[in-house]
Every structure is written in C-alpha cells, then in structure tokens.
Amino acid sequence: TVIKGNPAAIISSKNIAVTQAPPLFLSDDQVLGLLDWETLVPAIESVIAGVDRGQVIQPARLVMRIPDKDAVVLSMPGYVKGTNTSQDGSPDDSLAVKIVTSFTRNKDIGLPSILATVLLYNPDNGKLKVVMEGTEITKWRTAAASVVATKHIFPRSKESGLIVAIMGSGAQASIHAKAFDANFNVKQINIWNHRYPGAQDLVNKLSSEGLKSVKAFEHGQDAVKEADIIVTATYSSVPVVKYEWIVKRDVILMLLEQE
Ligand SMILES: NC(=O)C1=CN([C@@H]2O[C@H](COP(=O)(O)OP(=O)(O)OC[C@H]3O[C@@H](n4cnc5c(N)ncnc54)[C@H](O)[C@@H]3O)[C@@H](O)[C@H]2O)C=CC1
Ligand SMILES: O=C(O)C1=NCCCC1
C-alpha cells in the first residue's frame, strides 16, 4: 500500500472523510511504525480519565463464542469526546469499532491467537476513514493500560529495582515485558510458562532485543516469590498464581483474561 502523506496526520484529519476519498488501509507493520510508549501511555491515561469525566461512550463488548473452534469474536465500539483541537481546528473526537478474534488453536499454524481489526470513522458523519489491522495496537494498548494502572494504583511504582513476574510466554507476555522495562525502573523480569521451553524461547528473544536480566523459571512459585509486579497472560482456565506464593505485602497483580 502506498500512503501519501503522514498516516498519523491523515488519521487525525477530518478532511479525508469530507471528500469522497476511499478509506485508508493500514497494515499491522504500518500501525507498528506509529506506536511508541511515550505517546501511547499518556493517550490511554487520558482516555481512562475521560471515562470519569463522562467523555467516553464504551458499551459492554458483544461476545460471540464459536465453541467447536475454541474461538471468540469480540465487537467493541467506542466514542471519545475530544478535548484538544485537531489540525483543521475542530475538536478531535474519535469514533471507532474494534473487532477482535481469539482463536486459541492458531499457535498450531503460526498465527497469533488474538487478531484484530480497527474501523475508524469520521465522528461527525459516520463515514469510514481508516481500516487498520489492529493486532499490534491491541497488544500495545493492553500493556499500556497495565502501565497506567501500575502508575496510578501501585504506590511503589516509582521505586527503583522492581521485579516483574510474567506468567505466560505468548504475545501479551512479550509486550508486557517490553512495556514494564520501558516505563519503570525494573531490575529483573521473571518469565514462567506452563511449558518451560516457551519461557526459555521468550527470554532468548527479549534478551536478543536488548532487555537485560530476563530469566526463565520452571516453577511458577519461584517466578513470583520476589516479585513486585505480577502479570498473568495465559489461556489457562485455572489460576496460575497461588495467594500463598506471594511474599511481599504490597504487590500489584494484573490478570489478562479471555472472555
Ligand atoms: N493479545 C492481545 O492483544 C490480548 C490478549 N489478552 C488475553 O491475554 C491472554 C494471553 O493472550 P496472548 O498472549 O495473546 O496469547 P498467546 O496465545 O500468544 O499466549 C498464550 C499463553 O498461554 C499459555 N497457555 C495456553 N494454554 C495454557 C494452559 N492451559 N495453562 C497455562 N498456560 C497456558 C501458552 O503457553 C502461552 O504462553 C489471553 O487470555 C488473552 O485473551 C487480553 C487482551 C489483549
Ligand atoms: O482488546 C481487548 O480488549 C481484548 N480483550 C480480551 C481478549 C483479547 C482482546
């Protein structure tokens, strides 16, 4: 796809929708090129604050299960009343629908379990502006929300030398390791997976990407016992962390759940 102009500017501009221009298509790679923690974390922070101020419309998501495929389809519309003005001087309201598919057997064919599409509309007339693959933005957004939660509700989040334990070694485990490494003063990241080689593979991948002090653990209890921050990112139907494993008195626990 050839994008004329800066995709970020096109997305935030309303002019594209006023004309008869067809929707822009953005691939995951193109979306990835627009994502960074410095922009995303404050954006998520501001939208969560907007919920409190009544600036966000976000109905409960529609969940469709397909039991014979171990699959779920989630439909998530959302509207955010803008507070700033965009380049053309009008408020930067946003109207979008995200559709997520969760096919847990996808690992067998080398596809992510969670795939997503985001449809972005002109908030004043409902015209479709952008169709984007939403798998990367979904990964990043989820981890950014964990960062925001940690910043605001974990009193020790500004401490240095934090230990993060991550249960799972898939897409969310990986992006949470990167998010916590980039946004907090982390001393060590412990990775546990129900299949140990998965934890080792993720440690190798993160280390090769420059993360320091990432360690694989064979037993969940060992991974969490010194942890300040614990993230569970698995498809397990039973708890992967036991209360009695947690040694420190003030720990933040983030549970990423399948519907
Ligand atoms: N990928 C995303 O953007 C988001 C994912 N989530 C949720 O986070 C969780 C993990 O998702 P992903 O990392 O994307 O999936 P993934 O398929 O990439 O990783 C799944 C992880 O769960 C482990 N696992 C699978 N079955 C297990 C079992 N029975 N017991 C223990 N561990 C098991 C796998 O070994 C792997 O480490 C899911 O519950 C998902 O719904 C939530 C929000 C966004
Ligand atoms: O995007 C989200 O929110 C998701 N929630 C749970 C399943 C994966 C995506």
Coordinates of N, CA and C in Angstrom, one line a residue, residues 22-191:
P22 N -11.7 7.1 -0.7 CA -11.9 5.8 -0.1 C -11.1 5.7 1.2
P23 N -11.5 4.8 2.1 CA -10.8 4.6 3.4 C -9.3 4.3 3.2
L24 N -8.5 4.8 4.1 CA -7.1 4.4 4.1 C -7.0 3.0 4.7
F25 N -6.1 2.2 4.2 CA -5.8 0.9 4.8 C -4.4 0.9 5.4
L26 N -4.3 0.5 6.7 CA -3.0 0.4 7.3 C -2.8 -1.0 7.8
S27 N -1.7 -1.5 7.4 CA -1.3 -2.9 7.8 C -0.7 -2.8 9.3
D28 N -0.6 -4.0 9.9 CA 0.0 -4.0 11.2 C 1.4 -3.4 11.2
D29 N 2.2 -3.6 10.2 CA 3.5 -3.0 10.2 C 3.5 -1.5 10.1
Q30 N 2.5 -1.0 9.4 CA 2.4 0.5 9.3 C 1.9 1.0 10.7
V31 N 1.0 0.3 11.3 CA 0.5 0.7 12.6 C 1.6 0.7 13.6
L32 N 2.4 -0.4 13.6 CA 3.5 -0.6 14.5 C 4.5 0.6 14.4
G33 N 4.7 1.1 13.1 CA 5.6 2.2 12.9 C 5.1 3.5 13.6
L34 N 3.8 3.5 14.0 CA 3.3 4.8 14.6 C 3.2 4.6 16.1
L35 N 3.6 3.5 16.6 CA 3.4 3.2 18.1 C 4.7 3.5 18.9
D36 N 4.5 4.2 20.0 CA 5.6 4.3 20.9 C 5.0 4.5 22.3
W37 N 5.7 4.1 23.3 CA 5.2 4.2 24.7 C 5.0 5.6 25.1
E38 N 5.8 6.5 24.7 CA 5.8 7.9 25.1 C 4.4 8.6 24.6
T39 N 3.9 8.1 23.5 CA 2.6 8.7 23.0 C 1.5 7.9 23.6
L40 N 1.6 6.5 23.6 CA 0.5 5.7 23.9 C 0.1 5.7 25.3
V41 N 1.1 5.7 26.2 CA 0.7 5.6 27.7 C -0.1 6.9 28.1
P42 N 0.4 8.1 27.8 CA -0.5 9.3 28.1 C -1.8 9.3 27.4
A43 N -1.9 8.7 26.2 CA -3.2 8.7 25.5 C -4.2 7.8 26.2
I44 N -3.7 6.6 26.6 CA -4.5 5.7 27.4 C -4.9 6.3 28.7
E45 N -4.0 6.9 29.3 CA -4.2 7.6 30.6 C -5.3 8.6 30.5
S46 N -5.3 9.4 29.4 CA -6.2 10.5 29.2 C -7.6 9.9 28.8
V47 N -7.7 8.8 28.1 CA -9.0 8.2 27.8 C -9.6 7.6 29.0
I48 N -8.8 7.0 29.9 CA -9.3 6.4 31.1 C -9.9 7.6 32.0
A49 N -9.1 8.7 32.1 CA -9.6 9.8 32.9 C -10.9 10.4 32.2
G50 N -11.0 10.3 30.9 CA -12.2 10.7 30.2 C -13.4 9.9 30.5
V51 N -13.2 8.7 30.9 CA -14.4 7.8 31.3 C -15.0 8.5 32.5
D52 N -14.1 8.9 33.5 CA -14.6 9.5 34.7 C -15.3 10.8 34.5
R53 N -14.8 11.6 33.4 CA -15.4 12.9 33.1 C -16.6 12.8 32.2
G54 N -17.0 11.6 31.9 CA -18.2 11.4 31.0 C -17.9 11.7 29.6
Q55 N -16.7 11.6 29.2 CA -16.3 11.9 27.8 C -16.2 10.7 26.9
V56 N -16.5 9.5 27.5 CA -16.3 8.3 26.7 C -17.6 7.5 26.7
I57 N -17.9 7.0 25.5 CA -19.0 6.1 25.4 C -18.4 4.7 25.1
Q58 N -18.6 3.8 25.9 CA -18.0 2.5 25.7 C -18.9 1.4 26.2
P59 N -19.8 0.9 25.4 CA -20.8 -0.1 25.9 C -20.0 -1.4 26.1
A60 N -20.7 -2.3 26.9 CA -20.1 -3.6 27.1 C -19.9 -4.3 25.8
R61 N -18.8 -5.0 25.6 CA -18.5 -5.6 24.3 C -19.4 -6.8 24.0
L62 N -19.7 -6.9 22.7 CA -20.5 -8.1 22.3 C -19.6 -9.3 22.1
V63 N -19.9 -10.4 22.8 CA -19.1 -11.5 22.8 C -19.8 -12.7 22.0
M64 N -19.2 -13.2 21.0 CA -19.8 -14.3 20.2 C -18.8 -15.5 20.4
R65 N -19.3 -16.6 20.9 CA -18.4 -17.8 21.1 C -18.7 -18.7 19.9
I66 N -17.6 -19.4 19.5 CA -17.7 -20.5 18.5 C -17.1 -21.7 19.1
P67 N -17.8 -22.4 20.0 CA -17.2 -23.5 20.8 C -16.5 -24.5 20.0
D68 N -17.0 -24.9 18.8 CA -16.3 -26.0 18.1 C -15.0 -25.6 17.5
K69 N -14.7 -24.3 17.5 CA -13.3 -23.9 17.1 C -12.5 -23.3 18.2
D70 N -13.0 -23.4 19.5 CA -12.4 -22.7 20.6 C -12.1 -21.3 20.3
A71 N -13.1 -20.6 19.8 CA -12.9 -19.3 19.3 C -13.9 -18.3 19.9
V72 N -13.5 -17.0 19.9 CA -14.4 -16.0 20.4 C -14.2 -14.8 19.5
V73 N -15.3 -14.1 19.2 CA -15.3 -12.9 18.4 C -15.8 -11.8 19.3
L74 N -15.1 -10.7 19.4 CA -15.5 -9.6 20.3 C -15.7 -8.3 19.5
S75 N -16.8 -7.7 19.7 CA -17.0 -6.4 19.0 C -17.1 -5.3 19.9
M76 N -16.3 -4.2 19.7 CA -16.1 -3.2 20.7 C -16.2 -1.8 20.1
P77 N -17.3 -1.2 20.1 CA -17.4 0.2 19.6 C -17.0 1.2 20.7
G78 N -16.5 2.3 20.4 CA -16.2 3.3 21.4 C -16.2 4.7 20.8
Y79 N -16.5 5.7 21.6 CA -16.5 7.1 21.2 C -15.8 7.9 22.3
V80 N -14.9 8.8 21.9 CA -14.2 9.6 22.9 C -14.5 11.1 22.4
K81 N -15.1 11.8 23.3 CA -15.2 13.3 23.1 C -13.9 13.9 23.2
G82 N -13.4 14.6 22.2 CA -12.1 15.2 22.3 C -12.0 16.4 23.2
T83 N -10.8 16.7 23.6 CA -10.5 17.8 24.5 C -9.6 18.8 23.7
N84 N -8.8 18.3 22.8 CA -7.9 19.2 22.1 C -8.5 19.5 20.7
T85 N -7.9 20.4 20.0 CA -8.4 20.6 18.7 C -7.4 20.0 17.7
S86 N -7.9 19.5 16.6 CA -7.0 18.8 15.6 C -6.5 19.9 14.6
Q87 N -5.8 19.4 13.7 CA -5.1 20.3 12.7 C -6.0 21.2 12.0
D88 N -7.3 20.8 11.7 CA -8.2 21.6 11.0 C -9.1 22.5 11.9
G89 N -8.7 22.5 13.2 CA -9.4 23.4 14.2 C -10.6 22.9 14.9
S90 N -11.0 21.7 14.5 CA -12.2 21.1 15.1 C -11.8 20.2 16.3
P91 N -12.8 19.9 17.2 CA -12.4 19.0 18.3 C -12.0 17.7 17.8
D92 N -11.1 17.0 18.5 CA -10.5 15.7 18.0 C -11.3 14.6 18.6
D93 N -12.6 14.6 18.3 CA -13.4 13.4 18.8 C -13.0 12.2 18.0
S94 N -13.2 11.0 18.6 CA -12.9 9.8 17.9 C -14.0 8.8 18.0
L95 N -14.3 8.1 16.9 CA -15.3 7.1 16.8 C -14.7 5.9 16.1
A96 N -14.7 4.8 16.8 CA -14.1 3.6 16.2 C -14.8 2.3 16.7
V97 N -14.6 1.2 15.9 CA -15.1 -0.1 16.4 C -13.9 -1.0 16.2
K98 N -13.6 -1.7 17.3 CA -12.6 -2.8 17.1 C -13.2 -4.1 17.2
I99 N -12.8 -5.0 16.3 CA -13.3 -6.4 16.2 C -12.1 -7.3 16.5
V100 N -12.2 -8.1 17.5 CA -11.1 -9.0 17.9 C -11.5 -10.4 17.7
T101 N -10.7 -11.2 17.1 CA -10.9 -12.7 17.0 C -9.9 -13.3 17.9
S102 N -10.4 -14.3 18.7 CA -9.4 -15.1 19.5 C -9.6 -16.5 19.2
F103 N -8.6 -17.1 18.5 CA -8.6 -18.5 18.1 C -7.4 -19.1 18.7
T104 N -7.7 -19.8 19.8 CA -6.6 -20.3 20.7 C -5.8 -21.4 20.0
R105 N -6.4 -22.0 18.9 CA -5.6 -23.1 18.2 C -4.7 -22.5 17.2
N106 N -4.7 -21.2 17.0 CA -3.9 -20.6 15.9 C -2.4 -20.9 16.1
K107 N -1.9 -21.1 17.3 CA -0.5 -21.3 17.6 C 0.0 -22.5 16.7
D108 N -0.9 -23.5 16.4 CA -0.5 -24.6 15.6 C -0.2 -24.3 14.2
I109 N -0.7 -23.1 13.7 CA -0.5 -22.7 12.3 C 0.3 -21.5 12.2
G110 N 1.0 -21.1 13.3 CA 1.9 -19.9 13.3 C 1.2 -18.6 13.2
L111 N -0.1 -18.5 13.6 CA -0.7 -17.2 13.6 C -0.9 -16.8 15.1
P112 N -1.0 -15.4 15.3 CA -1.3 -15.0 16.7 C -2.7 -15.5 17.1
S113 N -2.9 -15.8 18.4 CA -4.2 -16.3 18.9 C -5.2 -15.1 18.7
I114 N -4.7 -13.9 19.1 CA -5.6 -12.7 19.0 C -5.2 -11.9 17.8
L115 N -6.3 -11.7 16.9 CA -6.1 -10.9 15.8 C -7.2 -9.8 15.9
A116 N -6.9 -8.6 15.3 CA -7.9 -7.6 15.5 C -7.9 -6.7 14.3
T117 N -9.1 -6.0 14.1 CA -9.2 -5.0 13.0 C -9.9 -3.8 13.7
V118 N -9.4 -2.6 13.3 CA -10.0 -1.4 13.8 C -10.6 -0.6 12.7
L119 N -11.8 -0.2 12.8 CA -12.5 0.6 11.8 C -12.6 2.0 12.5
L120 N -12.1 3.0 11.8 CA -12.1 4.4 12.4 C -13.0 5.3 11.5
Y121 N -13.9 6.0 12.1 CA -14.9 6.7 11.4 C -14.8 8.2 11.6
N122 N -15.3 9.0 10.7 CA -15.5 10.4 10.9 C -16.5 10.6 12.0
P123 N -16.2 11.2 13.1 CA -17.1 11.2 14.3 C -18.3 12.1 14.1
D124 N -18.3 13.0 13.0 CA -19.4 13.9 12.8 C -20.4 13.3 11.8
N125 N -20.0 12.4 10.9 CA -20.9 11.9 9.9 C -20.9 10.4 9.7
G126 N -20.1 9.7 10.4 CA -20.0 8.2 10.4 C -19.4 7.7 9.2
K127 N -18.7 8.5 8.3 CA -18.1 8.0 7.1 C -16.8 7.2 7.5
L128 N -16.6 6.1 6.9 CA -15.4 5.3 7.3 C -14.1 6.0 6.8
K129 N -13.2 6.2 7.7 CA -11.9 6.9 7.3 C -10.8 5.9 7.1
V130 N -10.7 5.0 8.0 CA -9.5 4.1 8.0 C -9.9 2.7 8.4
V131 N -9.3 1.7 7.7 CA -9.4 0.3 8.1 C -8.0 -0.1 8.5
M132 N -7.8 -0.5 9.7 CA -6.4 -0.9 10.1 C -6.4 -2.3 10.7
E133 N -5.4 -3.0 10.4 CA -5.1 -4.2 11.2 C -4.9 -3.8 12.6
G134 N -5.5 -4.5 13.5 CA -5.4 -4.0 14.9 C -4.7 -4.9 15.9
T135 N -4.0 -5.9 15.3 CA -3.3 -6.9 16.2 C -2.2 -6.2 17.1
E136 N -1.4 -5.4 16.4 CA -0.3 -4.7 17.2 C -0.8 -3.7 18.2
I137 N -1.8 -2.9 17.7 CA -2.3 -1.8 18.6 C -3.0 -2.5 19.8
T138 N -3.7 -3.6 19.6 CA -4.3 -4.3 20.7 C -3.3 -4.8 21.7
K139 N -2.2 -5.4 21.2 CA -1.2 -5.8 22.1 C -0.6 -4.7 22.9
W140 N -0.3 -3.6 22.2 CA 0.3 -2.4 22.9 C -0.6 -1.7 23.8
R141 N -1.9 -1.6 23.4 CA -2.9 -0.9 24.2 C -3.1 -1.7 25.5
T142 N -3.1 -3.0 25.4 CA -3.4 -3.8 26.6 C -2.2 -3.6 27.6
A143 N -1.0 -3.6 27.1 CA 0.2 -3.4 28.0 C 0.2 -2.0 28.5
A144 N -0.2 -1.0 27.7 CA -0.1 0.4 28.1 C -1.2 0.6 29.2
A145 N -2.3 -0.1 29.2 CA -3.3 0.0 30.2 C -2.7 -0.6 31.5
S146 N -2.0 -1.6 31.4 CA -1.3 -2.2 32.6 C -0.3 -1.2 33.2
V147 N 0.4 -0.5 32.3 CA 1.4 0.5 32.8 C 0.6 1.6 33.5
V148 N -0.5 2.1 32.9 CA -1.2 3.2 33.6 C -1.8 2.7 34.9
A149 N -2.3 1.5 35.0 CA -2.9 1.0 36.2 C -1.8 1.0 37.3
T150 N -0.6 0.5 36.9 CA 0.5 0.4 37.8 C 0.9 1.7 38.3
K151 N 1.0 2.7 37.4 CA 1.4 4.1 37.8 C 0.5 4.6 38.8
H152 N -0.8 4.4 38.6 CA -1.8 5.1 39.5 C -2.2 4.3 40.7
I153 N -2.1 3.0 40.7 CA -2.6 2.3 41.9 C -1.6 1.6 42.7
F154 N -0.3 1.6 42.2 CA 0.7 0.8 42.9 C 1.6 1.8 43.5
P155 N 1.6 2.0 44.9 CA 2.3 3.1 45.5 C 3.8 3.0 45.3
R156 N 4.4 1.8 45.0 CA 5.8 1.7 44.9 C 6.3 1.7 43.4
S157 N 5.4 2.2 42.5 CA 5.7 2.1 41.1 C 6.9 3.0 40.7
K158 N 7.2 4.0 41.5 CA 8.4 4.9 41.2 C 9.7 4.3 41.8
E159 N 9.6 3.3 42.6 CA 10.8 2.7 43.2 C 11.8 2.2 42.1
S160 N 13.0 2.1 42.5 CA 14.0 1.5 41.6 C 14.1 0.0 42.0
G161 N 14.6 -0.8 41.0 CA 14.9 -2.2 41.3 C 13.7 -3.1 41.4
L162 N 12.6 -2.7 40.7 CA 11.4 -3.6 40.7 C 11.6 -4.9 40.0
I163 N 10.9 -5.9 40.6 CA 11.0 -7.3 40.0 C 9.6 -7.5 39.4
V164 N 9.6 -7.9 38.1 CA 8.3 -8.2 37.4 C 8.3 -9.7 37.1
A165 N 7.1 -10.3 37.5 CA 6.9 -11.7 37.1 C 5.9 -11.8 36.1
I166 N 6.1 -12.5 35.0 CA 5.1 -12.7 33.9 C 4.8 -14.2 33.8
M167 N 3.6 -14.5 33.9 CA 3.1 -15.9 33.7 C 2.6 -16.0 32.3
G168 N 3.2 -16.9 31.5 CA 2.9 -17.0 30.1 C 4.1 -16.5 29.3
S169 N 4.1 -17.0 28.0 CA 5.2 -16.6 27.1 C 4.8 -16.3 25.7
G170 N 3.5 -15.9 25.6 CA 2.9 -15.5 24.3 C 3.0 -14.0 24.0
A171 N 2.1 -13.6 23.2 CA 2.1 -12.2 22.7 C 2.0 -11.2 23.9
Q172 N 1.1 -11.4 24.8 CA 1.0 -10.5 25.9 C 2.1 -10.5 26.9
A173 N 2.6 -11.7 27.1 CA 3.8 -11.8 28.0 C 5.0 -11.0 27.4
S174 N 5.2 -11.1 26.1 CA 6.3 -10.4 25.5 C 6.1 -8.9 25.5
I175 N 4.9 -8.4 25.2 CA 4.7 -6.9 25.1 C 4.7 -6.4 26.5
H176 N 4.2 -7.1 27.5 CA 4.2 -6.6 28.9 C 5.7 -6.5 29.4
A177 N 6.5 -7.5 29.1 CA 7.9 -7.4 29.5 C 8.5 -6.1 28.9
K178 N 8.2 -5.8 27.6 CA 8.8 -4.6 27.0 C 8.2 -3.3 27.6
A179 N 6.9 -3.4 27.9 CA 6.2 -2.2 28.4 C 6.8 -1.9 29.8
F180 N 6.9 -2.9 30.7 CA 7.4 -2.6 32.0 C 8.9 -2.2 32.0
D181 N 9.6 -2.8 31.1 CA 11.0 -2.4 31.0 C 11.2 -1.0 30.6
A182 N 10.3 -0.5 29.7 CA 10.4 0.8 29.1 C 9.9 1.9 30.0
N183 N 8.9 1.5 30.9 CA 8.2 2.5 31.6 C 8.5 2.6 33.1
F184 N 9.2 1.6 33.6 CA 9.5 1.6 35.1 C 11.0 1.3 35.3
N185 N 11.4 1.4 36.5 CA 12.8 1.1 36.8 C 12.9 -0.4 37.3
V186 N 13.1 -1.2 36.3 CA 12.9 -2.7 36.5 C 14.3 -3.3 36.7
K187 N 14.5 -4.1 37.7 CA 15.8 -4.8 37.9 C 15.8 -6.2 37.3
Q188 N 14.6 -6.8 37.3 CA 14.6 -8.2 36.7 C 13.2 -8.5 36.2
I189 N 13.2 -9.3 35.2 CA 11.9 -9.8 34.6 C 11.9 -11.3 34.7
N190 N 11.0 -11.9 35.4 CA 10.9 -13.4 35.5 C 9.8 -13.9 34.6
I191 N 10.1 -14.9 33.8 CA 9.1 -15.4 32.9 C 8.9 -16.9 33.2

